[in-house]
Short mmCIF file of C-alpha atoms in Angstrom, two decimals:
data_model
loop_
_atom_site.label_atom_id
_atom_site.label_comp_id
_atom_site.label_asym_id
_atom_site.label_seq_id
_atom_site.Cartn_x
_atom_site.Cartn_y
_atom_site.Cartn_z
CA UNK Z 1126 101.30 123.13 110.34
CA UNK Z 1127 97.93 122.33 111.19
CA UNK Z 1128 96.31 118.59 110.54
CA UNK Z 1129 93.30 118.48 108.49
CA UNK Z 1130 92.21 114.70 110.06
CA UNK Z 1131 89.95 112.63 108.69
CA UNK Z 1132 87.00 110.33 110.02
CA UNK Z 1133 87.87 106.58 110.64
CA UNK Z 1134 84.32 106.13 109.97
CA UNK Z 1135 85.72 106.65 106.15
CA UNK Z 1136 84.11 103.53 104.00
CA UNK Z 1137 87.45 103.29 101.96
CA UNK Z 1138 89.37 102.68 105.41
CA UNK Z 1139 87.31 99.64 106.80
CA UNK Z 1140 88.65 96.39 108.63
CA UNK Z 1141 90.02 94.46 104.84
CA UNK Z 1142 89.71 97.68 102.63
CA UNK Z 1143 92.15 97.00 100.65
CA UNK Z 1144 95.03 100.08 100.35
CA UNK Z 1145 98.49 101.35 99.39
CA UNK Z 1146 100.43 102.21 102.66
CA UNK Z 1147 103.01 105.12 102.82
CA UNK Z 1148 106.00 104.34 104.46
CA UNK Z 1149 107.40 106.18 107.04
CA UNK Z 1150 110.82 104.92 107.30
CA UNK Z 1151 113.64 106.83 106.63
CA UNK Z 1152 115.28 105.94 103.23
CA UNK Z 1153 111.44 104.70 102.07
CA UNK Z 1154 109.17 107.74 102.58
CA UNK Z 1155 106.71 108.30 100.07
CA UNK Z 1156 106.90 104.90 98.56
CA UNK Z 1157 103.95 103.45 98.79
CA UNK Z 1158 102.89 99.20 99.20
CA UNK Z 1159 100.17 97.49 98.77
CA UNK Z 1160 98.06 95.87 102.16
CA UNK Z 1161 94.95 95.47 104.11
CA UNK Z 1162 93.35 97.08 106.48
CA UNK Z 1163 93.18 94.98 109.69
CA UNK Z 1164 91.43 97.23 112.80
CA UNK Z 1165 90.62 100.98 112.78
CA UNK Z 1166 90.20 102.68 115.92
CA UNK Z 1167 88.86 105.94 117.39
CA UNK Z 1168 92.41 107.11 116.70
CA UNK Z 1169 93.65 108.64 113.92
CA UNK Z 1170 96.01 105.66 113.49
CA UNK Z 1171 95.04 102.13 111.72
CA UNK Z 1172 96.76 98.68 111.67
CA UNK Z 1173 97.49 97.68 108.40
CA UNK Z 1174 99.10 94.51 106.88
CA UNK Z 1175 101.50 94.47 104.21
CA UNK Z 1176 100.70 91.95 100.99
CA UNK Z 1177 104.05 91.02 99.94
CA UNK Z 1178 106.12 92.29 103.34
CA UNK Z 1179 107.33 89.89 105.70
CA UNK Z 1180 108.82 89.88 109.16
CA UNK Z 1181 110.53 86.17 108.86
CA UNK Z 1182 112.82 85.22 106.35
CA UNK Z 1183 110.53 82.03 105.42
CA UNK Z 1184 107.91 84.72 104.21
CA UNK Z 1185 105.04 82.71 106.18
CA UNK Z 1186 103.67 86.02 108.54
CA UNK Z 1187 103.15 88.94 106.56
CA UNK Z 1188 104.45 92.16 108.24
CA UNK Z 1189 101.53 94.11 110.13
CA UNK Z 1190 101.98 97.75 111.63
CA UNK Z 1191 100.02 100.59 113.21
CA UNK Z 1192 99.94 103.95 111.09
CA UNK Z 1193 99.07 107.40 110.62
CA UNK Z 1194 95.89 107.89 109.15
CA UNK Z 1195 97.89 110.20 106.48
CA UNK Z 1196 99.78 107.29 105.44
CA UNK Z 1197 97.21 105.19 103.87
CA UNK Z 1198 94.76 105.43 101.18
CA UNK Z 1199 93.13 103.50 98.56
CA UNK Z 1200 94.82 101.78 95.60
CA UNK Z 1201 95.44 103.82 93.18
CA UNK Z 1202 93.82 103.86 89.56
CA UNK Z 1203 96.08 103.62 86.53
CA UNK Z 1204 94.97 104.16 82.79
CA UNK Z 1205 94.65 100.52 80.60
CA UNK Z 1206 96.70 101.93 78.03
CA UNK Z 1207 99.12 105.39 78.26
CA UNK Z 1208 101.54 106.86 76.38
CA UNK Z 1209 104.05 108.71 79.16
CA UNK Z 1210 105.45 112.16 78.05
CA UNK Z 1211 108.72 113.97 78.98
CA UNK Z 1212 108.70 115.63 82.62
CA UNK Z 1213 105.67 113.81 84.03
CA UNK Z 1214 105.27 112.86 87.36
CA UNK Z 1215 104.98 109.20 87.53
CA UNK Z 1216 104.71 106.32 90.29
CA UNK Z 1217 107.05 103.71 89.23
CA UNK Z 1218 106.90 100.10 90.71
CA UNK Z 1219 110.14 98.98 92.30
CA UNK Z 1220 111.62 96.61 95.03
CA UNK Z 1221 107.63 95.68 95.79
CA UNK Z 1222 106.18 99.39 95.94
CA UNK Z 1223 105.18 102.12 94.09
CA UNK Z 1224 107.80 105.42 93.79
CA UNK Z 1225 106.93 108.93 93.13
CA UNK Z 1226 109.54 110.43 90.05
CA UNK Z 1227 109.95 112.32 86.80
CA UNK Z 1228 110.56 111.25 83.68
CA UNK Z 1229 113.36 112.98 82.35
CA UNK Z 1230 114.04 110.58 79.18
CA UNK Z 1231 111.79 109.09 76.80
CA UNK Z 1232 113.85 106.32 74.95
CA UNK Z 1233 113.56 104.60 71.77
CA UNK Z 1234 113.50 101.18 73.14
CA UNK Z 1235 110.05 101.93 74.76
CA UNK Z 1236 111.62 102.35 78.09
CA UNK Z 1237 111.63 105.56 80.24
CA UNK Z 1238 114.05 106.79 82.48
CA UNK Z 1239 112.83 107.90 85.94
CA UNK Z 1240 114.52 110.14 88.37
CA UNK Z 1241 113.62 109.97 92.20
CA UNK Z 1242 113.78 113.33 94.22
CA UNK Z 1243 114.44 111.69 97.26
CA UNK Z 1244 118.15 110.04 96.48
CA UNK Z 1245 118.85 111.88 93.10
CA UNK Z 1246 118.72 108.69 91.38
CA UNK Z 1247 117.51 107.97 87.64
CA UNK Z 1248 116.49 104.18 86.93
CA UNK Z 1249 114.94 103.20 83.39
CA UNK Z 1250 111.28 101.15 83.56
CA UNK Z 1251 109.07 99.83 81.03
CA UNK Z 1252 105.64 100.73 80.34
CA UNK Z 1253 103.83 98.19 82.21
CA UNK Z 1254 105.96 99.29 85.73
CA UNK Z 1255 104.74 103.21 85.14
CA UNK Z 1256 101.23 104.93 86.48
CA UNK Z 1257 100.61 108.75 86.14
CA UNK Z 1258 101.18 110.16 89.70
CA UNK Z 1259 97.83 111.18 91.34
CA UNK Z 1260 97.15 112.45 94.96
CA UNK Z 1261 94.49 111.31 97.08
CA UNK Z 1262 92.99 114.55 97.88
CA UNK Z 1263 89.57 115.19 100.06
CA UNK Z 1264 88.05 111.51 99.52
CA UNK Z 1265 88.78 111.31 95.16
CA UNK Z 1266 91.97 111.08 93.40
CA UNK Z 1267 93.67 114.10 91.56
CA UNK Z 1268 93.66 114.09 88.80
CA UNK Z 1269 90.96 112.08 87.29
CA UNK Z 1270 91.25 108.83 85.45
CA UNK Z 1271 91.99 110.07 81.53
CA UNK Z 1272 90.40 106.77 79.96
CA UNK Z 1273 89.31 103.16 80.85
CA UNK Z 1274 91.00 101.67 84.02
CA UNK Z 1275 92.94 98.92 84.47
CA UNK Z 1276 92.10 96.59 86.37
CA UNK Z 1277 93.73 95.18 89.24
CA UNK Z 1278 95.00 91.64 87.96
CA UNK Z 1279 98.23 92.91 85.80
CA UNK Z 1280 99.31 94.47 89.64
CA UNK Z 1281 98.54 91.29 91.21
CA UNK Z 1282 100.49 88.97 88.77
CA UNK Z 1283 103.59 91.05 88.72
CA UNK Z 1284 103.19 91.17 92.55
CA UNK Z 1285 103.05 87.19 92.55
CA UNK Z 1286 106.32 87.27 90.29
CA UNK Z 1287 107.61 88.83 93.31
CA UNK Z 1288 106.72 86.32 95.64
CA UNK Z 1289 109.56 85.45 98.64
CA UNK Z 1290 110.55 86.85 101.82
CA UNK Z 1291 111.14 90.39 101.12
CA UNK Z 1292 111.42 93.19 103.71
CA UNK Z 1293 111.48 96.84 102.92
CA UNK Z 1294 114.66 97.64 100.37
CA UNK Z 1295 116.22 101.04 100.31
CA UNK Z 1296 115.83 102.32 97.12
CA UNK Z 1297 119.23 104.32 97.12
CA UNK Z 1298 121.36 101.75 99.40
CA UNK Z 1299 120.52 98.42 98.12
CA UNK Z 1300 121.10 99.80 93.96
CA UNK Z 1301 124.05 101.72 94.33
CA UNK Z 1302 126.75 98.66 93.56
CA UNK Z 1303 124.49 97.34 91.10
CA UNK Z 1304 124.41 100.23 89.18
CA UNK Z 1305 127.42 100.22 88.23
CA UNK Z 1306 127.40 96.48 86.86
CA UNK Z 1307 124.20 97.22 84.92
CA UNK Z 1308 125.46 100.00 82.50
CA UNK Z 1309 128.85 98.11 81.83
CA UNK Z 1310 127.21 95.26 80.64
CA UNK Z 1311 123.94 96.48 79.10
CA UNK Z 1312 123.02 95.57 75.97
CA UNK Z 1313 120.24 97.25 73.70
CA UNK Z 1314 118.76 93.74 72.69
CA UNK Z 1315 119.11 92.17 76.21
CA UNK Z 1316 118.25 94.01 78.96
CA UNK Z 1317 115.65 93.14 82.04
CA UNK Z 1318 112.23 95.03 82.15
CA UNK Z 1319 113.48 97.17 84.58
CA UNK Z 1320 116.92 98.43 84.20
CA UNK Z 1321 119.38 100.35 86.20
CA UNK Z 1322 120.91 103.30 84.40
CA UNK Z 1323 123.86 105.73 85.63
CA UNK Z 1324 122.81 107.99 88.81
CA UNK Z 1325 122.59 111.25 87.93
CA UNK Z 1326 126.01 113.19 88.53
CA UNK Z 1327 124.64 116.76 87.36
CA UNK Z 1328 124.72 118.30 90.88
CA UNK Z 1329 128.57 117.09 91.42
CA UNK Z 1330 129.34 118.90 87.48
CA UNK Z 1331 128.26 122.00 88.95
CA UNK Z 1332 131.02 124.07 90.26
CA UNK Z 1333 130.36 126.36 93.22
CA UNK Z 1334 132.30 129.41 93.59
CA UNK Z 1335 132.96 131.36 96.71
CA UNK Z 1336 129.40 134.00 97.22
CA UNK Z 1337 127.95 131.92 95.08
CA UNK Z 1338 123.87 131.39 96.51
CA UNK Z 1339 123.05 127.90 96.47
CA UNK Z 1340 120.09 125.74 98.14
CA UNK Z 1341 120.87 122.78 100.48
CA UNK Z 1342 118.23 120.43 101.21
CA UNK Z 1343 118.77 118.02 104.28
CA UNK Z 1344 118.58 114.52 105.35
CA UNK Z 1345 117.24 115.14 108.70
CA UNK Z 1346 113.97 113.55 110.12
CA UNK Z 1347 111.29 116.34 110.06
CA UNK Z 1348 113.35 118.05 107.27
CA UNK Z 1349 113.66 116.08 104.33
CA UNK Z 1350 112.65 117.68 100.95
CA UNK Z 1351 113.52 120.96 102.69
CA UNK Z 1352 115.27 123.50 100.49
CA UNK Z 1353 117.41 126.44 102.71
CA UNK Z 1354 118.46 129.13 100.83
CA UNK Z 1355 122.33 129.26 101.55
CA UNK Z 1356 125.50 131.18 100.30
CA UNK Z 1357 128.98 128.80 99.33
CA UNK Z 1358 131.72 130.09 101.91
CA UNK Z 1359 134.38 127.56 100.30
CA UNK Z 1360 135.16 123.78 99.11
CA UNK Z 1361 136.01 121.17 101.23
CA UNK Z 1362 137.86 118.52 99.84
CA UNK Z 1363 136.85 117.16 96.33
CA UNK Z 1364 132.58 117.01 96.67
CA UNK Z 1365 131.58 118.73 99.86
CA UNK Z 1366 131.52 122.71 100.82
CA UNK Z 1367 131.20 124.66 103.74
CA UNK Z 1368 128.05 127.01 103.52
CA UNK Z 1369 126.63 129.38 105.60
CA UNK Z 1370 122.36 129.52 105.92
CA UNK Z 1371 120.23 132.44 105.44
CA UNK Z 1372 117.62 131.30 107.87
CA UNK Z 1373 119.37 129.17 110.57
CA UNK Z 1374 121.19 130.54 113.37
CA UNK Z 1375 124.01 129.18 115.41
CA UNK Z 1376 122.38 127.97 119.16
CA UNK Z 1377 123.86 131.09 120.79
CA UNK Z 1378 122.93 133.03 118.27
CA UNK Z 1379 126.05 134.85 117.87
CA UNK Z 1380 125.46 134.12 113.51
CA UNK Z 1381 123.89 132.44 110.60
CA UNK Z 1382 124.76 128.69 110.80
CA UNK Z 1383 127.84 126.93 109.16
CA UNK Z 1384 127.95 123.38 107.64
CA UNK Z 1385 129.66 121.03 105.31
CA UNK Z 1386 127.43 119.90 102.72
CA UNK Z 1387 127.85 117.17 100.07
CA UNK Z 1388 127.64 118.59 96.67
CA UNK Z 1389 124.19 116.13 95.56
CA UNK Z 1390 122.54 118.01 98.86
CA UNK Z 1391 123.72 121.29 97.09
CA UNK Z 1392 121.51 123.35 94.16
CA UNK Z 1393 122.01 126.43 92.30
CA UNK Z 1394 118.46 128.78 93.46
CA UNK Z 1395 115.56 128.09 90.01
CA UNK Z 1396 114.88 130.78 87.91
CA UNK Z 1397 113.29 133.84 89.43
CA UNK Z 1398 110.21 134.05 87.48
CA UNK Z 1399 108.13 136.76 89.33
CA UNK Z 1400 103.79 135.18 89.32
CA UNK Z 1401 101.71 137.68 88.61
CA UNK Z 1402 98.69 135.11 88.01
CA UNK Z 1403 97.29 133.39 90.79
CA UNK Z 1404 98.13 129.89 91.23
CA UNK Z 1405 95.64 127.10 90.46
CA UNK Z 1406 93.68 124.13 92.68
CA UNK Z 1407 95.90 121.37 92.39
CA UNK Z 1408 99.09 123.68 91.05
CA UNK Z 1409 102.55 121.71 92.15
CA UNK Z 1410 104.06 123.95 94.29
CA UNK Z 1411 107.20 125.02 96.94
CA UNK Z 1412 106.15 126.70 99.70
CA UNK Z 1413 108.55 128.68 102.04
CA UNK Z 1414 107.69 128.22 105.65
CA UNK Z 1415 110.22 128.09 108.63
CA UNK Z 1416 112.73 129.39 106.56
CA UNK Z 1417 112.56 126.85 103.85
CA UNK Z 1418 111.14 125.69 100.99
CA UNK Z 1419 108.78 122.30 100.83
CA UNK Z 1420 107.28 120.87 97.82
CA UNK Z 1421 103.28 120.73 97.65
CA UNK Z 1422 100.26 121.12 96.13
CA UNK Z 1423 97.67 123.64 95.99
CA UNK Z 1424 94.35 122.22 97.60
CA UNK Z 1425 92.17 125.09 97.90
CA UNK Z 1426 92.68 128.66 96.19
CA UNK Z 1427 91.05 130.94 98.79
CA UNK Z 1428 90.22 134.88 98.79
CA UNK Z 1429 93.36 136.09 96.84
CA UNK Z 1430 96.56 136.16 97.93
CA UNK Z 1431 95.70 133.37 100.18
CA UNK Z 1432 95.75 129.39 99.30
CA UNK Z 1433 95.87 126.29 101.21
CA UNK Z 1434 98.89 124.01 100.78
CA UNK Z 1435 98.80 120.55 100.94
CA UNK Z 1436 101.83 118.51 102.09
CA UNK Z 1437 101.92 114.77 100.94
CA UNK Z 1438 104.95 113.61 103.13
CA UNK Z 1439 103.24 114.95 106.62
CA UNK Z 1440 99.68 114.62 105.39
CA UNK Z 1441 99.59 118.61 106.10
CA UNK Z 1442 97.66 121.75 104.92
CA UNK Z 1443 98.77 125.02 105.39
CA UNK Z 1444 96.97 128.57 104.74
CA UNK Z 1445 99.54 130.57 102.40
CA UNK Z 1446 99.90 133.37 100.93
CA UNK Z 1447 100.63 134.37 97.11
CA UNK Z 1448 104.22 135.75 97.80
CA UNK Z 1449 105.25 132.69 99.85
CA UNK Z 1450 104.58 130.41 97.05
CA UNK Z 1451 106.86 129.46 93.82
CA UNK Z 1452 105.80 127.16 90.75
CA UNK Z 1453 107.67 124.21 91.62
CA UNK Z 1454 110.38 122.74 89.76
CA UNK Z 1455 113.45 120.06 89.57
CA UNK Z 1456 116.92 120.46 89.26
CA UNK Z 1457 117.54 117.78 86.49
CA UNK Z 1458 120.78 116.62 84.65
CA UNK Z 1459 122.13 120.33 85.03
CA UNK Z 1460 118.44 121.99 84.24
CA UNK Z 1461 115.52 123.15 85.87
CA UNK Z 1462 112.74 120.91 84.86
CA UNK Z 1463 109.27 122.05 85.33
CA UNK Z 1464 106.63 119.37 85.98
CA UNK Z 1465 103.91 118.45 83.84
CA UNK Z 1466 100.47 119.60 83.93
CA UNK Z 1467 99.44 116.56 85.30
CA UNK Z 1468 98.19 117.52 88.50
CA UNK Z 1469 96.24 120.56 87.14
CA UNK Z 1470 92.60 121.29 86.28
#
């Protein structure tokens, strides 16, 4: 992929612009936390501090660190008041940052379940821990504000709630025991503003027969979010299965690659809905390249069948065509969930 870099001279990227920071850590990418711009250089890297990040335990010197010009950009706006529908995509504010998901429930009590591509996880949230998902694309956010903006102070008070000596928690890792406490001894009346609900177990339900095509995504650095098409060659033991890829050869080359694969890294293949229409700017996307397929979003609809592709997690574009694209979609308590129209024109 090619990087479309932009100029440090940017006015939203000066020395104590204030900004929301992507992390690049595995087990946090994509999440993103509030800091400061301290120097920018002639590089496409900046030094940024973190607001409520610290490297001592006292929480007295607030973690600073050098980034990728990709990784930051400015706070984002959220509505004053929204109502939140089924399937939209939706930054929710946990362990000090702010996570990309998908509603997949809309409850009575007001709350709203959220599930988390990156671990398969679901975790309930109020209201005032939700903002519509928007992407910061060519120097203005996408898509637009709906109605009046909130201001900044409701952040800033739940952020001084937070106050202590935190350092980055893993969003999968640090819940998982928890969890487990939580729905035991929920109660409808009496439960915290932001809850922990049940992981989602729909990818274990799904049984996998021998032939059967499958997807397997992969935890590897420079591969995560991947999808490779795959074929199930057997189980192993109770939640793993040996597969075989369509796209990645052994090193000698002497056959498609061979792997045991946990069943949550395991997917049956979405719907095959042949598109006919062109796709639209802004248009939530998988793209295959290199012999998988990567979640983006449609930045520039060019001489048809050709589009470029942006890619959040590397900061990428891509020039595409028509037939390597897909609408994009979930794999949600045992259905394919499209998203909503969010990120549309």
């Amino acid at each position: 992929m090619a990087l479309k870099s932009k100029s440090n001279q940017d006015p939203n990227f000066k020395p104590g612009s204030k900004v929301e920071i992507m992390s690049d850590e595995s087990g946090f990418r994509g999440s993103f936390y509030l800091g400061t711009v301290v120097k920018a250089t002639r590089t496409p890297k900046f030094t940024v501090q973190y607001e409520k990040l610290f490297e001592d335990e006292e929480g007295t010197k607030p973690l600073q660190e050098t980034v990728n010009e990709f990784q930051i950009r400015p706070i984002a706006p959220r509505e004053k008041k929204r109502e939140f529908k089924f399937s939209e995509e939706v930054d929710a504010f946990h362990n000090d940052g702010w996570w990309e998901g998908v509603i997949t429930e809309v409850n009575e009590n007001g709350k709203f379940a959220v599930f988390f591509r990156s671990n398969k996880e679901q975790i309930e949230f109020v209201e005032e821990d939700l903002r519509l998902h928007r992407e910061w694309v060519n120097g203005e956010w996408k898509p637009q504000l709906e109605g009046e903006e909130e201001k900044g102070e409701k952040q800033e008070v739940k952020e001084e709630g937070n106050k202590g000596s935190r350092k980055k928690k893993k969003l999968s890792e640090e819940d998982e025991e928890e969890v487990t406490k939580e729905v035991k001894r929920r109660v409808s009346e009496k439960v915290p503003a932001t809850t922990l609900v049940k992981p989602v177990e729909s990818l274990k339900d799904v049984k996998f027969s021998k032939g059967m095509l499958a997807e397997v995504s992969s935890d590897e650095d420079g591969f995560k979010g991947a999808w490779f098409a795959a074929s199930i060659v057997e189980p192993v033991g109770k939640e793993k299965y040996l597969v075989e890829y369509k796209s990645m050869r052994t090193e000698d080359d002497s056959g498609f690659l061979r792997e045991e694969v946990d069943t949550i890294h395991i997917r049956p293949p979405p719907p095959q809905n042949v598109v006919v229409d062109p796709f639209k700017k802004l248009e939530e996307v998988d793209a295959l390249h290199n012999g998988a397929w990567w979640v983006g979003v449609v930045s520039k609809v060019n001489t048809f069948p050709k589009y470029v592709v942006y890619f959040k997690d590397s900061g990428e574009e891509l020039e595409l065509q028509h037939s390597d694209l897909r609408p994009h979609q979930d794999w949600i308590n045992g259905k394919w969930v499209a998203p909503s129209h969010a990120l549309k024109l």
